[in-house]
Amino acid sequence: MYDIAAFGRMIADQGRMGAYSRALQRSIAHGSTVLDIGAGTGILSLLACQYGARKVYAVEPSSAIAIAEEAARANGFADRMECIQALSTDIRLPQKADVIISDLRGVLPLFQQHLPSIVDARSRLLQPGGNLIPKRDVLWAAVVETPRSYDQLMKPWERERFDLNMAAASQIVKNVWKEGRVTPDQLLTKPYRWATIDYLTVESPDVSGEMTFQVERPGTGHGFVLWFDAVLEEGIGFSNAPGQPELIYSSGFFPWSSPVTLDPADAVSVDLRADLVGSDYVWSWETRVHGKDPGQLKAHFRQSTFFGAPLSPTQLRKRGGRYQPALREDGE
Ligand SMILES: C[S@@+](CC[C@H](N)C(=O)[O-])C[C@H]1O[C@@H](n2cnc3c(N)ncnc32)[C@H](O)[C@@H]1O
């Protein structure tokens, strides 16, 4: 759930808003019916009205929809913009939309129910031949040298400071990825295109693929970063690649279990999967670093966010089939 300041940051992001605004201007013909999934405070719906939409359904489950409703009135669009407080997956519309607009991404496009929501809306709420904004997101990765991000994750749990064994936590932080940007000079390899999510055709929310990288300069590999280029309409989009102006989305830093000294002849392969389990993704990455000698395996790591959260015995017991909840004294 976003607070009002977070919605404000989304609107203040000129790279994102400029691209959305141009894409809407191009794709909304006078008289179009538009569905805005995840309308938030209504900014994209309002722009759609401004560009000539005849009817806009602004759908948002949070109470931010109250702001969209007031803004529709304040801008004279109340007769064309209908605000619906709900998830798109729970609504029916009296007419199908010519254009569906959304931005349901988190740091990365693989975020919560983003893909299932688009697949559902595309099949039930979009006219045959209708348009989707965004059209696709292309995900890229590269191996990085980023001692600062790596140390921020790992160092607190190392023995050095207080001579205490905190290995229980270090096993967990090795299995999380975190938001973080890097600069182009921190890349040790060329970017590799991991996946393309084409919103007009995507069916499964799960994405997987193997990437192979050739190390280009000597350095210490700490893991890889993952970012995306968004195509809203052909020729209109934005990118949060290293070196591009910052956007609200950032990129993901996936650490390795330990840093690896890399030489230009080394090859790195990463098998990366994102599987939607319940309400969010489990990310898994298996890395092999091959040295220049035939058969030389310099490093091999298997990591997954499945192991990236502490599980207490009490929590586990509660999930067991024989667990019987008991009332507390206060009746809860
Ligand atoms: C990143 S915000 C985008 C807000 C606004 N559209 C903008 O571009 O500034 C995404 C919003 O989508 C909403 N959301 C997520 N899944 C949704 C769904 N299936 N139906 C409707 N809203 C959804 C969230 O509550 C959140 O407010």
PDB file of N, CA and C and ligand atoms in Angstrom, residues 2 7 10 16 37-40 43-44 59-61 86-88 103-104 117, ligand 1:
ATOM      1  N   TYR A   2       0.645   2.117  -0.960  1.00  0.00           N
ATOM      2  CA  TYR A   2       1.475   3.326  -1.061  1.00  0.00           C
ATOM      3  C   TYR A   2       0.843   4.461  -0.267  1.00  0.00           C
ATOM      4  N   PHE A   7       2.856   8.225  -3.953  1.00  0.00           N
ATOM      5  CA  PHE A   7       2.166   8.574  -5.209  1.00  0.00           C
ATOM      6  C   PHE A   7       2.734   9.877  -5.765  1.00  0.00           C
ATOM      7  N   MET A  10       5.846   9.197  -7.664  1.00  0.00           N
ATOM      8  CA  MET A  10       5.558   8.607  -8.993  1.00  0.00           C
ATOM      9  C   MET A  10       5.241   9.717 -10.000  1.00  0.00           C
ATOM     10  N   ARG A  16       9.427   8.809 -16.189  1.00  0.00           N
ATOM     11  CA  ARG A  16       8.264   7.925 -16.261  1.00  0.00           C
ATOM     12  C   ARG A  16       7.045   8.684 -16.781  1.00  0.00           C
ATOM     13  N   ILE A  37      -5.747   0.576 -14.808  1.00  0.00           N
ATOM     14  CA  ILE A  37      -5.644  -0.404 -13.712  1.00  0.00           C
ATOM     15  C   ILE A  37      -4.598   0.082 -12.724  1.00  0.00           C
ATOM     16  N   GLY A  38      -5.001   0.233 -11.478  1.00  0.00           N
ATOM     17  CA  GLY A  38      -4.076   0.759 -10.457  1.00  0.00           C
ATOM     18  C   GLY A  38      -3.954   2.259 -10.618  1.00  0.00           C
ATOM     19  N   ALA A  39      -5.098   2.925 -10.626  1.00  0.00           N
ATOM     20  CA  ALA A  39      -5.122   4.354 -10.948  1.00  0.00           C
ATOM     21  C   ALA A  39      -4.435   5.201  -9.877  1.00  0.00           C
ATOM     22  N   GLY A  40      -4.313   4.683  -8.653  1.00  0.00           N
ATOM     23  CA  GLY A  40      -3.707   5.486  -7.577  1.00  0.00           C
ATOM     24  C   GLY A  40      -4.494   6.772  -7.405  1.00  0.00           C
ATOM     25  N   ILE A  43      -3.687  10.026 -11.856  1.00  0.00           N
ATOM     26  CA  ILE A  43      -2.963  10.873 -12.810  1.00  0.00           C
ATOM     27  C   ILE A  43      -3.097  10.394 -14.261  1.00  0.00           C
ATOM     28  N   LEU A  44      -2.988   9.086 -14.495  1.00  0.00           N
ATOM     29  CA  LEU A  44      -3.030   8.610 -15.881  1.00  0.00           C
ATOM     30  C   LEU A  44      -4.454   8.712 -16.446  1.00  0.00           C
ATOM     31  N   VAL A  59      -9.494   2.368 -11.834  1.00  0.00           N
ATOM     32  CA  VAL A  59      -9.727   1.275 -10.876  1.00  0.00           C
ATOM     33  C   VAL A  59      -8.559   1.181  -9.907  1.00  0.00           C
ATOM     34  N   GLU A  60      -8.860   1.279  -8.626  1.00  0.00           N
ATOM     35  CA  GLU A  60      -7.800   1.307  -7.611  1.00  0.00           C
ATOM     36  C   GLU A  60      -8.395   0.806  -6.296  1.00  0.00           C
ATOM     37  N   PRO A  61      -7.756  -0.212  -5.657  1.00  0.00           N
ATOM     38  CA  PRO A  61      -8.350  -0.737  -4.432  1.00  0.00           C
ATOM     39  C   PRO A  61      -8.130   0.149  -3.199  1.00  0.00           C
ATOM     40  N   ALA A  86     -11.628  -0.921  -6.267  1.00  0.00           N
ATOM     41  CA  ALA A  86     -11.621  -2.393  -6.354  1.00  0.00           C
ATOM     42  C   ALA A  86     -10.337  -2.845  -7.042  1.00  0.00           C
ATOM     43  N   LEU A  87     -10.110  -4.141  -6.993  1.00  0.00           N
ATOM     44  CA  LEU A  87      -9.065  -4.735  -7.828  1.00  0.00           C
ATOM     45  C   LEU A  87      -9.666  -4.973  -9.212  1.00  0.00           C
ATOM     46  N   SER A  88      -8.865  -4.826 -10.236  1.00  0.00           N
ATOM     47  CA  SER A  88      -9.380  -5.034 -11.599  1.00  0.00           C
ATOM     48  C   SER A  88      -9.911  -6.454 -11.773  1.00  0.00           C
ATOM     49  N   ASP A 103       0.513   0.827 -14.503  1.00  0.00           N
ATOM     50  CA  ASP A 103       1.906   0.720 -14.066  1.00  0.00           C
ATOM     51  C   ASP A 103       1.862  -0.014 -12.734  1.00  0.00           C
ATOM     52  N   LEU A 104       1.894  -1.340 -12.812  1.00  0.00           N
ATOM     53  CA  LEU A 104       1.769  -2.175 -11.612  1.00  0.00           C
ATOM     54  C   LEU A 104       3.126  -2.742 -11.211  1.00  0.00           C
ATOM     55  N   SER A 117      -2.837  -9.864 -13.208  1.00  0.00           N
ATOM     56  CA  SER A 117      -3.848  -8.801 -13.378  1.00  0.00           C
ATOM     57  C   SER A 117      -3.942  -8.391 -14.838  1.00  0.00           C
TER      58      SER A 117
HETATM   59  C1  LIG B   1       2.700   2.025  -8.925  1.00  0.00           C
HETATM   60  S1  LIG B   1       1.077   2.513  -8.470  1.00  0.00           S
HETATM   61  C2  LIG B   1       0.633   3.442  -9.882  1.00  0.00           C
HETATM   62  C3  LIG B   1      -0.283   4.604  -9.590  1.00  0.00           C
HETATM   63  C4  LIG B   1      -0.661   5.446 -10.806  1.00  0.00           C
HETATM   64  N1  LIG B   1      -1.290   4.675 -11.859  1.00  0.00           N
HETATM   65  C5  LIG B   1       0.525   6.163 -11.397  1.00  0.00           C
HETATM   66  O1  LIG B   1       0.944   5.788 -12.481  1.00  0.00           O
HETATM   67  O2  LIG B   1       1.046   7.072 -10.763  1.00  0.00           O
HETATM   68  C6  LIG B   1       0.212   0.989  -8.673  1.00  0.00           C
HETATM   69  C7  LIG B   1      -1.186   0.962  -8.056  1.00  0.00           C
HETATM   70  O3  LIG B   1      -1.835  -0.189  -8.554  1.00  0.00           O
HETATM   71  C8  LIG B   1      -2.733  -0.682  -7.578  1.00  0.00           C
HETATM   72  N2  LIG B   1      -3.041  -2.062  -8.008  1.00  0.00           N
HETATM   73  C9  LIG B   1      -2.235  -3.152  -7.987  1.00  0.00           C
HETATM   74  N3  LIG B   1      -2.858  -4.212  -8.555  1.00  0.00           N
HETATM   75  C10 LIG B   1      -4.075  -3.778  -8.950  1.00  0.00           C
HETATM   76  C11 LIG B   1      -5.183  -4.388  -9.605  1.00  0.00           C
HETATM   77  N4  LIG B   1      -5.168  -5.667  -9.986  1.00  0.00           N
HETATM   78  N5  LIG B   1      -6.291  -3.646  -9.826  1.00  0.00           N
HETATM   79  C12 LIG B   1      -6.342  -2.345  -9.476  1.00  0.00           C
HETATM   80  N6  LIG B   1      -5.316  -1.716  -8.863  1.00  0.00           N
HETATM   81  C13 LIG B   1      -4.208  -2.409  -8.607  1.00  0.00           C
HETATM   82  C14 LIG B   1      -2.005  -0.484  -6.280  1.00  0.00           C
HETATM   83  O4  LIG B   1      -2.904  -0.367  -5.202  1.00  0.00           O
HETATM   84  C15 LIG B   1      -1.242   0.833  -6.548  1.00  0.00           C
HETATM   85  O5  LIG B   1      -1.939   1.920  -6.015  1.00  0.00           O
END
